[in-house]
Amino acid sequence: MKTTKFFRSMSILIVMAAMLLPGTAISQERDIYDRIREEGTKNSQVMRILHNLTDVYGPRLTGSPQMKAANEWTAAEMTRWGMENAALEPWDFGSPGWASERASGFITSPVQDSLVFEVLAWTPSTNGAVKGKAFNFILPDRPTQAELTAYFDKIRNDVRGSIVFYGNPGRVPVNINPPAKRLDGDEAKRRVNPDAPPPQFQGPQFTPPPAKEGALPFGQINSQVNQFFIDSGVLVRVNDAGREHGQIRAFSVNPRDPTKTVPTVVMRNEDFGRVVRLLRSGRAVELEFDIRNKIYPEGSTAYNTVAEIVGTDKKDEVVMLGGHLDSWHSATGATDNATGCTVMMEAARILKALGVKPRRTIRVALWSGEEQGLLGSRAYVAKHFGTAENPKPAWSKFNGYINHDTGTGRIRGLTVFGPPEAASMLRRIVGPLAFMGIEGATMTRSRNIGGTDHTSFNNAGLPGIGTSLDPIEYQTHTWHTNLDTYERIIEADVQQSAIVAAAVVYHLAMMDEMIPRFSAEQMPRLNNPNL
């Protein structure tokens, strides 16, 4: 009986909230929220999509064959749902593709054990299985050229043909008070409250040490160290992951050129520390590695996947939704960002399943190159829209892009680039879904690029919409680590996000008016650090 009363009350609230939405098709379809929610729960496809993106096509490093296969599968899947104009849009990545096919490593003396590590992207293979002695390489602190040269001369004979453990082991303290996995309701409300004061940073203040006269820039140090290792015939470079419980974050070398470095791995802190402690106790340590990587020249052309639900009377106007399809290679890229792509694909699937006929065209975009600097979305925005200062024809007919990234948690709030009226519109749209945990929306004036792909739209002066999620284990465990797998996904949370995204996109596609924007006079200046 209580359950029946609850849903009856919720239906009344939804209808009342919907009536407050001016100029939308909601007056004809007051049950749209219920219909979206029912399709997104009873017929949800999120775990099936996630299984394919992670278990079948993960990891999805930009330029790799797995990434291209993921592009092709997502385009085919959205076509199967009845979406139109599915395509792989190319852009110039400027680097070859790379993939690690297999890698193994062992301590062979004075003990025998397997080692846990991940290969650094765009580094070369070993010459088959290689064996060598461990050497702990400790650079002088911020060396001058003379100090760096003297250190190279001192260790030259010892490092030749060795397996280098680079630096001191990181000291990772036990975390007695881990952060909460759910966002507190009051904090979620504060984040989208336009009248709330900005948060004050209370952490320790970092004062950089004074500049050392003659100290080399870090870039010069790295390039000289890499060349010294190559010239010395170093077999493998080993970096410390420096994280708790076997977590490893392995990114890539810079530049992405295997000829400028030696085979390089990132080893879990526990194994790295063990080897260094054995060395420092006076024991010789011998190791064996077999690393097989492959370069794909064709990967220099990368792709974004796009597909559409074509609009009706306003079909030349576009509403977009998406997330980045690429991932790092240490795991299968589940929460970063198969969840985001799944949410947005599922949101579009829900609308197709309901048979809605949007007035504006709804376009899904799944980006590549996000992990290398939002490269795919930046290329797309530049090609199709231009900027506020140099707009293309489609710039004025764009009605918002909503992005999903940062994990498996529920959407708790939205942030839109635009005037306060833009945030007010989004608050009205998501208001009927407050019982699902979303607290509202706020606005930003920042055109800075960073974080994730909606900022590529903000940078162009377009209404990019970011999503704020429950943190769950994102920053603490899964973000860019070897733990980012299917098992870390919360099905109900991903369903909630897809329902929210579908509702937002539906209303942006159906309203008479477009989402409010800054006027030319109000438009924040590009690259203004004070924004």
Short mmCIF file of C-alpha atoms in Angstrom, two decimals:
data_model
loop_
_atom_site.label_atom_id
_atom_site.label_comp_id
_atom_site.label_asym_id
_atom_site.label_seq_id
_atom_site.Cartn_x
_atom_site.Cartn_y
_atom_site.Cartn_z
CA MET A 1 0.00 0.00 0.00
CA LYS A 2 2.81 2.40 0.89
CA THR A 3 4.54 1.61 -2.42
CA THR A 4 1.36 2.40 -4.40
CA LYS A 5 0.96 5.74 -2.59
CA PHE A 6 4.64 6.57 -3.26
CA PHE A 7 4.38 6.04 -7.01
CA ARG A 8 1.03 7.88 -7.17
CA SER A 9 2.66 10.85 -5.40
CA MET A 10 5.68 10.70 -7.69
CA SER A 11 3.45 10.70 -10.78
CA ILE A 12 1.66 13.82 -9.53
CA LEU A 13 4.99 15.54 -8.86
CA ILE A 14 6.31 14.61 -12.29
CA VAL A 15 3.22 15.97 -14.04
CA MET A 16 3.33 19.20 -12.01
CA ALA A 17 7.02 19.68 -12.73
CA ALA A 18 6.51 18.92 -16.41
CA MET A 19 3.84 21.61 -16.65
CA LEU A 20 6.46 24.13 -15.57
CA LEU A 21 8.56 23.38 -18.67
CA PRO A 22 7.60 26.06 -21.21
CA GLY A 23 7.50 25.43 -24.91
CA THR A 24 8.13 21.69 -24.90
CA ALA A 25 6.27 18.68 -26.21
CA ILE A 26 5.81 17.64 -22.59
CA SER A 27 2.31 19.12 -22.60
CA GLN A 28 1.41 16.46 -25.16
CA GLU A 29 3.52 13.71 -23.57
CA ARG A 30 3.37 14.25 -19.82
CA ASP A 31 4.41 10.67 -19.20
CA ILE A 32 7.74 10.96 -21.04
CA TYR A 33 9.77 10.77 -17.82
CA ASP A 34 8.00 7.60 -16.78
CA ARG A 35 8.41 6.10 -20.24
CA ILE A 36 12.13 6.88 -20.35
CA ARG A 37 12.60 5.47 -16.85
CA GLU A 38 10.65 2.30 -17.62
CA GLU A 39 12.56 1.60 -20.86
CA GLY A 40 15.87 2.38 -19.17
CA THR A 41 15.28 -0.10 -16.37
CA LYS A 42 13.06 -2.93 -17.65
CA ASN A 43 14.77 -3.18 -21.05
CA SER A 44 18.19 -1.83 -20.13
CA GLN A 45 21.07 -2.76 -22.42
CA VAL A 46 23.84 -1.13 -20.38
CA MET A 47 25.58 -4.27 -19.13
CA ARG A 48 25.53 -5.88 -22.57
CA ILE A 49 27.07 -2.76 -24.12
CA LEU A 50 29.63 -2.57 -21.33
CA HIS A 51 30.55 -6.23 -21.77
CA ASN A 52 31.32 -5.60 -25.43
CA LEU A 53 33.28 -2.40 -24.89
CA THR A 54 35.39 -3.89 -22.08
CA ASP A 55 35.67 -7.66 -22.41
CA VAL A 56 35.59 -7.78 -26.21
CA TYR A 57 37.10 -4.48 -27.39
CA GLY A 58 39.10 -3.30 -24.37
CA PRO A 59 41.57 -1.81 -23.89
CA ARG A 60 41.00 0.91 -26.49
CA LEU A 61 44.21 2.92 -26.82
CA THR A 62 43.91 5.57 -29.53
CA GLY A 63 45.44 4.31 -32.78
CA SER A 64 45.31 0.65 -31.76
CA PRO A 65 43.40 -2.09 -33.61
CA GLN A 66 41.14 -2.53 -30.56
CA MET A 67 40.13 1.13 -30.73
CA LYS A 68 39.30 0.91 -34.44
CA ALA A 69 37.26 -2.25 -33.79
CA ALA A 70 35.38 -0.44 -31.00
CA ASN A 71 34.63 2.43 -33.40
CA GLU A 72 33.23 -0.03 -35.93
CA TRP A 73 31.18 -2.00 -33.39
CA THR A 74 29.55 1.09 -31.87
CA ALA A 75 28.62 2.43 -35.32
CA ALA A 76 27.13 -0.94 -36.31
CA GLU A 77 25.25 -1.27 -33.01
CA MET A 78 23.64 2.16 -33.25
CA THR A 79 22.69 1.44 -36.87
CA ARG A 80 21.07 -1.81 -35.70
CA TRP A 81 18.92 0.22 -33.31
CA GLY A 82 17.62 2.29 -36.22
CA MET A 83 19.87 5.33 -35.90
CA GLU A 84 21.00 7.01 -39.09
CA ASN A 85 24.18 8.41 -40.62
CA ALA A 86 26.50 6.27 -38.50
CA ALA A 87 30.08 6.97 -39.52
CA LEU A 88 33.70 6.89 -38.44
CA GLU A 89 34.95 10.44 -38.80
CA PRO A 90 38.74 10.53 -39.30
CA TRP A 91 41.20 12.99 -37.79
CA ASP A 92 44.99 13.19 -37.77
CA PHE A 93 46.44 11.65 -34.61
CA GLY A 94 49.99 12.34 -35.75
CA SER A 95 51.44 9.23 -34.10
CA PRO A 96 51.40 5.56 -35.09
CA GLY A 97 49.18 3.13 -33.25
CA TRP A 98 50.71 0.91 -30.56
CA ALA A 99 49.68 -2.18 -28.62
CA SER A 100 51.31 -4.46 -26.08
CA GLU A 101 50.74 -8.05 -27.20
CA ARG A 102 52.31 -9.79 -24.18
CA ALA A 103 54.75 -9.08 -21.38
CA SER A 104 56.26 -11.10 -18.56
CA GLY A 105 58.90 -10.46 -15.94
CA PHE A 106 60.55 -12.44 -13.14
CA ILE A 107 63.12 -12.21 -10.37
CA THR A 108 65.47 -15.13 -10.99
CA SER A 109 68.02 -14.48 -8.20
CA PRO A 110 68.47 -14.35 -5.21
CA VAL A 111 64.81 -15.45 -5.09
CA GLN A 112 62.44 -16.57 -7.80
CA ASP A 113 59.11 -14.84 -8.26
CA SER A 114 56.84 -13.26 -10.85
CA LEU A 115 56.66 -9.48 -11.15
CA VAL A 116 53.50 -7.41 -11.68
CA PHE A 117 53.78 -4.49 -14.09
CA GLU A 118 52.29 -2.74 -17.11
CA VAL A 119 54.19 -1.64 -20.21
CA LEU A 120 54.47 2.07 -20.94
CA ALA A 121 52.74 2.90 -24.24
CA TRP A 122 54.79 3.67 -27.33
CA THR A 123 57.92 2.04 -25.94
CA PRO A 124 59.77 -0.70 -27.87
CA SER A 125 59.89 -4.44 -27.34
CA THR A 126 62.76 -6.33 -25.79
CA ASN A 127 64.90 -8.43 -28.11
CA GLY A 128 63.13 -11.62 -27.08
CA ALA A 129 63.57 -12.75 -23.48
CA VAL A 130 66.37 -10.70 -21.92
CA LYS A 131 68.25 -11.31 -18.67
CA GLY A 132 70.25 -8.83 -16.64
CA LYS A 133 71.19 -7.48 -13.25
CA ALA A 134 69.11 -4.83 -11.53
CA PHE A 135 70.60 -1.36 -11.08
CA ASN A 136 69.00 1.37 -8.98
CA PHE A 137 69.34 4.65 -10.90
CA ILE A 138 69.13 7.72 -8.61
CA LEU A 139 69.51 11.08 -10.32
CA PRO A 140 71.08 14.01 -8.46
CA ASP A 141 68.41 16.46 -7.31
CA ARG A 142 67.62 18.92 -10.13
CA PRO A 143 71.06 18.49 -11.70
CA THR A 144 73.06 20.97 -13.70
CA GLN A 145 74.61 19.73 -16.92
CA ALA A 146 77.93 19.19 -15.18
CA GLU A 147 76.29 17.16 -12.38
CA LEU A 148 74.30 15.04 -14.82
CA THR A 149 77.36 14.31 -16.94
CA ALA A 150 79.40 13.41 -13.86
CA TYR A 151 76.69 10.98 -12.70
CA PHE A 152 76.56 9.32 -16.12
CA ASP A 153 80.35 8.92 -16.09
CA LYS A 154 80.28 7.45 -12.57
CA ILE A 155 77.72 4.72 -13.31
CA ARG A 156 78.42 4.06 -16.98
CA ASN A 157 80.05 0.65 -16.48
CA ASP A 158 77.51 -0.50 -13.86
CA VAL A 159 74.46 0.41 -15.89
CA ARG A 160 75.62 -1.16 -19.15
CA GLY A 161 73.35 -4.07 -20.14
CA SER A 162 71.36 -3.79 -16.90
CA ILE A 163 67.70 -3.59 -15.97
CA VAL A 164 67.32 -0.13 -14.45
CA PHE A 165 65.03 0.54 -11.48
CA TYR A 166 64.46 4.28 -11.81
CA GLY A 167 64.43 6.31 -8.58
CA ASN A 168 63.53 5.57 -4.99
CA PRO A 169 60.50 3.44 -4.12
CA GLY A 170 57.45 5.51 -3.33
CA ARG A 171 56.31 5.49 0.29
CA VAL A 172 52.59 4.72 0.20
CA PRO A 173 51.00 5.11 3.65
CA VAL A 174 48.09 3.00 4.83
CA ASN A 175 44.87 4.97 4.30
CA ILE A 176 43.09 4.91 7.66
CA ASN A 177 40.19 7.14 6.52
CA PRO A 178 39.30 6.37 2.89
CA PRO A 179 37.01 8.88 1.15
CA ALA A 180 33.28 8.24 0.86
CA LYS A 181 32.09 6.50 -2.29
CA ARG A 182 28.77 8.32 -2.45
CA LEU A 183 28.48 12.09 -2.67
CA ASP A 184 26.75 13.48 0.39
CA GLY A 185 23.35 14.94 -0.51
CA ASP A 186 24.09 18.34 0.99
CA GLU A 187 27.39 18.53 -0.86
CA ALA A 188 25.71 17.56 -4.14
CA LYS A 189 23.16 20.35 -3.61
CA ARG A 190 25.88 22.86 -2.77
CA ARG A 191 27.74 22.12 -5.99
CA VAL A 192 24.77 23.12 -8.13
CA ASN A 193 23.54 25.97 -5.92
CA PRO A 194 24.21 29.22 -7.81
CA ASP A 195 24.18 31.17 -4.55
CA ALA A 196 26.62 28.93 -2.65
CA PRO A 197 30.06 30.38 -1.95
CA PRO A 198 32.92 28.67 -3.80
CA PRO A 199 34.71 25.97 -1.80
CA GLN A 200 37.82 27.03 0.06
CA PHE A 201 40.93 24.90 -0.28
CA GLN A 202 42.05 23.83 3.19
CA GLY A 203 44.91 21.50 2.31
CA PRO A 204 48.59 22.11 2.89
CA GLN A 205 50.13 24.92 0.88
CA PHE A 206 53.01 23.92 -1.40
CA THR A 207 55.91 26.30 -1.73
CA PRO A 208 58.23 25.34 -4.58
CA PRO A 209 61.91 25.29 -3.72
CA PRO A 210 63.99 28.22 -4.94
CA ALA A 211 65.40 27.84 -8.42
CA LYS A 212 68.80 26.19 -8.54
CA GLU A 213 71.25 28.11 -10.66
CA GLY A 214 72.07 26.17 -13.81
CA ALA A 215 69.53 23.38 -13.15
CA LEU A 216 68.45 21.67 -16.35
CA PRO A 217 64.78 21.73 -17.41
CA PHE A 218 63.02 18.41 -16.82
CA GLY A 219 62.51 17.87 -20.54
CA GLN A 220 66.23 18.08 -21.21
CA ILE A 221 66.99 15.74 -18.31
CA ASN A 222 64.53 13.15 -19.61
CA SER A 223 65.84 13.25 -23.17
CA GLN A 224 69.46 12.92 -22.00
CA VAL A 225 68.59 10.05 -19.63
CA ASN A 226 66.74 8.22 -22.41
CA GLN A 227 69.68 8.60 -24.78
CA PHE A 228 72.13 7.48 -22.07
CA PHE A 229 70.06 4.32 -21.52
CA ILE A 230 69.97 3.61 -25.26
CA ASP A 231 73.73 4.16 -25.62
CA SER A 232 74.40 1.98 -22.55
CA GLY A 233 72.37 -0.93 -23.87
CA VAL A 234 69.91 -0.83 -20.95
CA LEU A 235 67.61 -3.82 -21.40
CA VAL A 236 64.53 -2.51 -19.57
CA ARG A 237 63.65 0.61 -17.59
CA VAL A 238 61.39 0.00 -14.57
CA ASN A 239 59.37 2.86 -13.04
CA ASP A 240 57.58 2.65 -9.69
CA ALA A 241 53.76 2.83 -9.80
CA GLY A 242 53.83 4.34 -6.31
CA ARG A 243 50.23 3.36 -5.47
CA GLU A 244 48.59 1.13 -2.88
CA HIS A 245 47.33 -2.45 -3.23
CA GLY A 246 49.03 -3.22 -6.52
CA GLN A 247 47.48 -0.36 -8.47
CA ILE A 248 49.39 0.64 -11.58
CA ARG A 249 48.94 3.66 -13.81
CA ALA A 250 50.88 3.34 -17.06
CA PHE A 251 50.59 6.14 -19.58
CA SER A 252 52.96 6.77 -22.50
CA VAL A 253 56.33 8.21 -23.37
CA ASN A 254 56.59 11.69 -24.81
CA PRO A 255 57.13 11.96 -27.71
CA ARG A 256 55.27 8.85 -28.83
CA ASP A 257 58.35 7.48 -30.59
CA PRO A 258 59.73 4.02 -29.71
CA THR A 259 63.14 4.90 -31.18
CA LYS A 260 63.78 7.48 -28.48
CA THR A 261 63.57 5.23 -25.43
CA VAL A 262 64.24 1.70 -24.16
CA PRO A 263 61.57 -0.88 -23.25
CA THR A 264 59.84 0.62 -20.20
CA VAL A 265 57.42 -0.77 -17.64
CA VAL A 266 55.57 0.58 -14.60
CA MET A 267 55.83 -1.92 -11.74
CA ARG A 268 53.58 -2.21 -8.73
CA ASN A 269 55.05 -0.47 -5.69
CA GLU A 270 55.28 -3.71 -3.73
CA ASP A 271 57.54 -5.42 -6.30
CA PHE A 272 59.58 -2.32 -7.08
CA GLY A 273 60.29 -1.78 -3.38
CA ARG A 274 61.26 -5.40 -2.87
CA VAL A 275 63.88 -5.35 -5.62
CA VAL A 276 65.41 -2.07 -4.43
CA ARG A 277 65.51 -3.27 -0.81
CA LEU A 278 67.32 -6.44 -1.93
CA LEU A 279 69.87 -4.31 -3.79
CA ARG A 280 70.41 -2.01 -0.83
CA SER A 281 70.95 -4.96 1.47
CA GLY A 282 73.98 -5.88 -0.62
CA ARG A 283 72.44 -8.65 -2.71
CA ALA A 284 72.79 -8.90 -6.47
CA VAL A 285 69.38 -9.16 -8.13
CA GLU A 286 68.93 -10.84 -11.50
CA LEU A 287 65.79 -10.54 -13.60
CA GLU A 288 64.25 -11.68 -16.84
CA PHE A 289 61.80 -9.80 -19.09
CA ASP A 290 60.03 -10.65 -22.32
CA ILE A 291 58.09 -7.69 -23.76
CA ARG A 292 56.39 -7.82 -27.15
CA ASN A 293 54.85 -4.60 -28.44
CA LYS A 294 53.66 -3.77 -31.95
CA ILE A 295 53.50 -0.53 -33.92
CA TYR A 296 50.59 0.19 -36.32
CA PRO A 297 51.44 2.97 -38.80
CA GLU A 298 47.80 3.15 -39.94
CA GLY A 299 46.89 4.27 -36.41
CA SER A 300 48.10 7.78 -37.25
CA THR A 301 44.55 8.30 -38.55
CA ALA A 302 42.14 8.09 -35.62
CA TYR A 303 38.34 8.11 -35.67
CA ASN A 304 35.34 9.45 -33.78
CA THR A 305 32.14 7.40 -34.03
CA VAL A 306 28.97 9.39 -34.75
CA ALA A 307 25.33 8.41 -35.34
CA GLU A 308 22.05 10.32 -35.39
CA ILE A 309 18.35 10.33 -34.69
CA VAL A 310 17.38 12.75 -37.45
CA GLY A 311 15.07 15.56 -36.44
CA THR A 312 11.87 16.83 -38.01
CA ASP A 313 10.96 20.52 -38.35
CA LYS A 314 14.25 21.70 -36.78
CA LYS A 315 16.51 18.93 -38.10
CA ASP A 316 19.25 21.39 -39.13
CA GLU A 317 19.69 22.20 -35.44
CA VAL A 318 21.69 19.64 -33.45
CA VAL A 319 21.76 18.37 -29.87
CA MET A 320 24.75 16.17 -29.03
CA LEU A 321 25.62 13.65 -26.35
CA GLY A 322 28.71 11.53 -25.91
CA GLY A 323 31.83 10.43 -24.11
CA HIS A 324 35.33 9.31 -24.98
CA LEU A 325 35.69 5.79 -26.34
CA ASP A 326 39.46 5.57 -26.00
CA SER A 327 41.16 4.32 -22.84
CA TRP A 328 44.58 3.61 -21.46
CA HIS A 329 45.87 0.10 -21.91
CA SER A 330 46.50 -1.29 -18.40
CA ALA A 331 42.93 -2.59 -18.05
CA THR A 332 39.79 -2.73 -20.19
CA GLY A 333 38.73 0.90 -19.68
CA ALA A 334 35.45 0.18 -17.90
CA THR A 335 34.85 3.29 -15.78
CA ASP A 336 37.11 5.42 -17.98
CA ASN A 337 35.21 5.56 -20.13
CA ALA A 338 33.16 2.63 -21.35
CA THR A 339 30.55 3.73 -18.80
CA GLY A 340 30.25 7.16 -20.41
CA CYS A 341 29.91 5.79 -23.93
CA THR A 342 27.42 3.18 -22.73
CA VAL A 343 25.33 5.81 -20.95
CA MET A 344 25.04 7.96 -24.06
CA MET A 345 24.45 5.06 -26.45
CA GLU A 346 21.79 3.74 -24.09
CA ALA A 347 20.16 7.19 -23.82
CA ALA A 348 19.83 7.29 -27.61
CA ARG A 349 18.60 3.67 -27.69
CA ILE A 350 15.90 4.52 -25.14
CA LEU A 351 14.62 7.38 -27.29
CA LYS A 352 14.62 5.20 -30.41
CA ALA A 353 12.80 2.41 -28.55
CA LEU A 354 10.13 4.89 -27.46
CA GLY A 355 9.63 6.01 -31.05
CA VAL A 356 10.07 9.70 -30.26
CA LYS A 357 10.30 12.07 -33.21
CA PRO A 358 12.68 14.81 -32.05
CA ARG A 359 12.37 18.22 -33.62
CA ARG A 360 16.14 18.75 -33.59
CA THR A 361 18.63 16.13 -34.71
CA ILE A 362 20.13 14.15 -31.85
CA ARG A 363 23.74 13.13 -32.52
CA VAL A 364 25.81 10.68 -30.47
CA ALA A 365 29.60 11.19 -30.62
CA LEU A 366 32.14 8.77 -29.15
CA TRP A 367 35.56 10.38 -29.11
CA SER A 368 39.08 9.08 -29.54
CA GLY A 369 42.25 10.80 -28.36
CA GLU A 370 40.72 12.13 -25.14
CA GLU A 371 43.48 10.61 -23.03
CA GLN A 372 46.12 12.40 -25.12
CA GLY A 373 44.51 15.83 -24.63
CA LEU A 374 40.87 15.81 -25.86
CA LEU A 375 42.29 15.57 -29.38
CA GLY A 376 39.32 13.88 -31.06
CA SER A 377 36.63 16.21 -29.75
CA ARG A 378 38.80 19.28 -30.37
CA ALA A 379 39.32 18.22 -33.98
CA TYR A 380 35.59 17.60 -34.40
CA VAL A 381 34.54 20.96 -32.94
CA ALA A 382 37.10 22.81 -35.07
CA LYS A 383 35.93 21.03 -38.24
CA HIS A 384 32.18 21.34 -37.73
CA PHE A 385 31.57 24.43 -35.58
CA GLY A 386 34.57 26.74 -35.41
CA THR A 387 34.58 29.19 -32.49
CA ALA A 388 32.62 32.17 -31.24
CA GLU A 389 35.32 34.37 -32.77
CA ASN A 390 35.35 32.51 -36.10
CA PRO A 391 32.09 30.53 -36.33
CA LYS A 392 31.05 28.10 -39.03
CA PRO A 393 27.37 27.96 -40.12
CA ALA A 394 26.58 25.08 -37.72
CA TRP A 395 27.84 27.09 -34.72
CA SER A 396 24.60 29.07 -34.41
CA LYS A 397 22.43 25.96 -34.84
CA PHE A 398 24.02 23.95 -32.03
CA ASN A 399 21.84 23.32 -28.99
CA GLY A 400 24.14 21.70 -26.45
CA TYR A 401 26.45 18.74 -25.90
CA ILE A 402 26.14 16.63 -22.73
CA ASN A 403 29.18 14.57 -21.77
CA HIS A 404 29.63 11.60 -19.40
CA ASP A 405 33.00 10.66 -17.93
CA THR A 406 34.56 10.07 -14.46
CA GLY A 407 33.20 6.68 -13.56
CA THR A 408 30.30 4.45 -12.69
CA GLY A 409 28.47 6.71 -10.22
CA ARG A 410 25.04 8.29 -10.59
CA ILE A 411 24.74 11.74 -12.17
CA ARG A 412 24.29 14.15 -9.25
CA GLY A 413 24.48 17.49 -11.06
CA LEU A 414 25.14 19.28 -14.35
CA THR A 415 27.39 22.21 -15.28
CA VAL A 416 26.72 24.16 -18.46
CA PHE A 417 28.78 26.79 -20.25
CA GLY A 418 26.43 29.72 -20.55
CA PRO A 419 24.54 32.40 -18.64
CA PRO A 420 22.51 31.63 -15.50
CA GLU A 421 19.41 31.14 -17.65
CA ALA A 422 21.02 28.07 -19.26
CA ALA A 423 21.46 26.45 -15.87
CA SER A 424 17.89 27.38 -14.94
CA MET A 425 16.59 25.60 -18.04
CA LEU A 426 18.51 22.44 -17.16
CA ARG A 427 17.29 22.59 -13.55
CA ARG A 428 13.71 22.62 -14.81
CA ILE A 429 14.41 19.65 -17.08
CA VAL A 430 15.99 17.43 -14.42
CA GLY A 431 13.70 18.57 -11.60
CA PRO A 432 11.23 15.68 -12.08
CA LEU A 433 14.15 13.24 -11.64
CA ALA A 434 15.30 14.60 -8.29
CA PHE A 435 14.12 11.41 -6.60
CA MET A 436 16.84 9.60 -8.60
CA GLY A 437 19.57 11.65 -6.95
CA ILE A 438 20.23 14.48 -9.41
CA GLU A 439 20.24 17.79 -7.57
CA GLY A 440 20.19 20.38 -10.35
CA ALA A 441 22.55 22.38 -12.55
CA THR A 442 24.92 25.30 -12.40
CA MET A 443 26.78 27.39 -14.97
CA THR A 444 30.40 28.13 -15.81
CA ARG A 445 32.10 30.95 -17.70
CA SER A 446 35.34 29.06 -18.26
CA ARG A 447 36.49 28.39 -21.80
CA ASN A 448 39.59 26.54 -20.65
CA ILE A 449 40.18 23.10 -22.15
CA GLY A 450 40.76 20.31 -19.64
CA GLY A 451 39.24 17.44 -17.75
CA THR A 452 37.01 15.93 -20.42
CA ASP A 453 35.38 16.50 -23.77
CA HIS A 454 32.57 18.95 -23.05
CA THR A 455 35.27 21.57 -22.47
CA SER A 456 36.17 21.34 -26.18
CA PHE A 457 32.70 22.80 -26.81
CA ASN A 458 33.04 25.35 -23.99
CA ASN A 459 36.32 26.46 -25.53
CA ALA A 460 34.49 27.22 -28.79
CA GLY A 461 31.88 29.27 -26.93
CA LEU A 462 29.26 26.53 -27.26
CA PRO A 463 27.03 25.13 -24.48
CA GLY A 464 28.96 22.11 -23.26
CA ILE A 465 27.27 20.27 -20.38
CA GLY A 466 29.40 18.34 -17.91
CA THR A 467 28.09 15.74 -15.49
CA SER A 468 29.09 15.48 -11.82
CA LEU A 469 28.92 11.90 -10.52
CA ASP A 470 29.13 9.98 -7.28
CA PRO A 471 32.88 9.31 -6.87
CA ILE A 472 32.54 5.59 -6.02
CA GLU A 473 36.12 4.26 -6.52
CA TYR A 474 37.11 6.44 -9.44
CA GLN A 475 39.99 8.57 -8.18
CA THR A 476 41.02 6.06 -5.52
CA HIS A 477 41.04 2.83 -7.51
CA THR A 478 39.98 2.76 -11.16
CA TRP A 479 40.98 5.98 -12.92
CA HIS A 480 43.71 5.00 -15.42
CA THR A 481 44.70 1.93 -13.40
CA ASN A 482 45.01 -1.80 -14.00
CA LEU A 483 41.84 -2.24 -11.89
CA ASP A 484 39.50 -0.48 -14.34
CA THR A 485 37.45 -3.50 -15.36
CA TYR A 486 33.83 -4.62 -15.84
CA GLU A 487 33.65 -5.78 -12.21
CA ARG A 488 33.85 -2.16 -10.97
CA ILE A 489 30.60 -1.10 -12.67
CA ILE A 490 27.36 -0.49 -10.73
CA GLU A 491 24.48 -1.37 -13.05
CA ALA A 492 21.79 0.73 -11.32
CA ASP A 493 24.01 3.82 -11.39
CA VAL A 494 24.73 3.51 -15.10
CA GLN A 495 21.00 3.04 -15.74
CA GLN A 496 20.24 6.22 -13.78
CA SER A 497 22.78 8.18 -15.81
CA ALA A 498 21.30 6.97 -19.10
CA ILE A 499 17.79 7.94 -17.96
CA VAL A 500 18.95 11.42 -16.95
CA ALA A 501 20.85 11.91 -20.21
CA ALA A 502 17.88 10.74 -22.28
CA ALA A 503 15.56 13.18 -20.50
CA VAL A 504 17.94 16.11 -20.96
CA VAL A 505 18.56 15.40 -24.62
CA TYR A 506 14.87 14.80 -25.34
CA HIS A 507 13.86 18.19 -23.97
CA LEU A 508 16.73 20.06 -25.62
CA ALA A 509 15.63 18.48 -28.90
CA MET A 510 11.93 19.31 -28.44
CA MET A 511 11.82 22.84 -26.97
CA ASP A 512 10.73 25.79 -29.08
CA GLU A 513 13.62 27.87 -27.78
CA MET A 514 17.31 27.00 -27.79
CA ILE A 515 19.42 26.74 -24.66
CA PRO A 516 20.42 30.30 -23.64
CA ARG A 517 23.91 31.40 -24.63
CA PHE A 518 26.22 34.27 -23.87
CA SER A 519 25.68 37.18 -26.25
CA ALA A 520 28.65 38.38 -28.27
CA GLU A 521 29.18 41.13 -25.71
CA GLN A 522 28.96 38.71 -22.76
CA MET A 523 31.09 35.94 -24.29
CA PRO A 524 34.09 35.26 -22.04
CA ARG A 525 37.37 35.88 -23.76
CA LEU A 526 39.28 32.87 -25.01
CA ASN A 527 42.25 31.72 -22.90
CA ASN A 528 41.60 34.32 -20.20
CA PRO A 529 43.15 32.88 -17.00
CA ASN A 530 40.85 35.00 -14.85
CA LEU A 531 37.66 33.29 -16.05
#
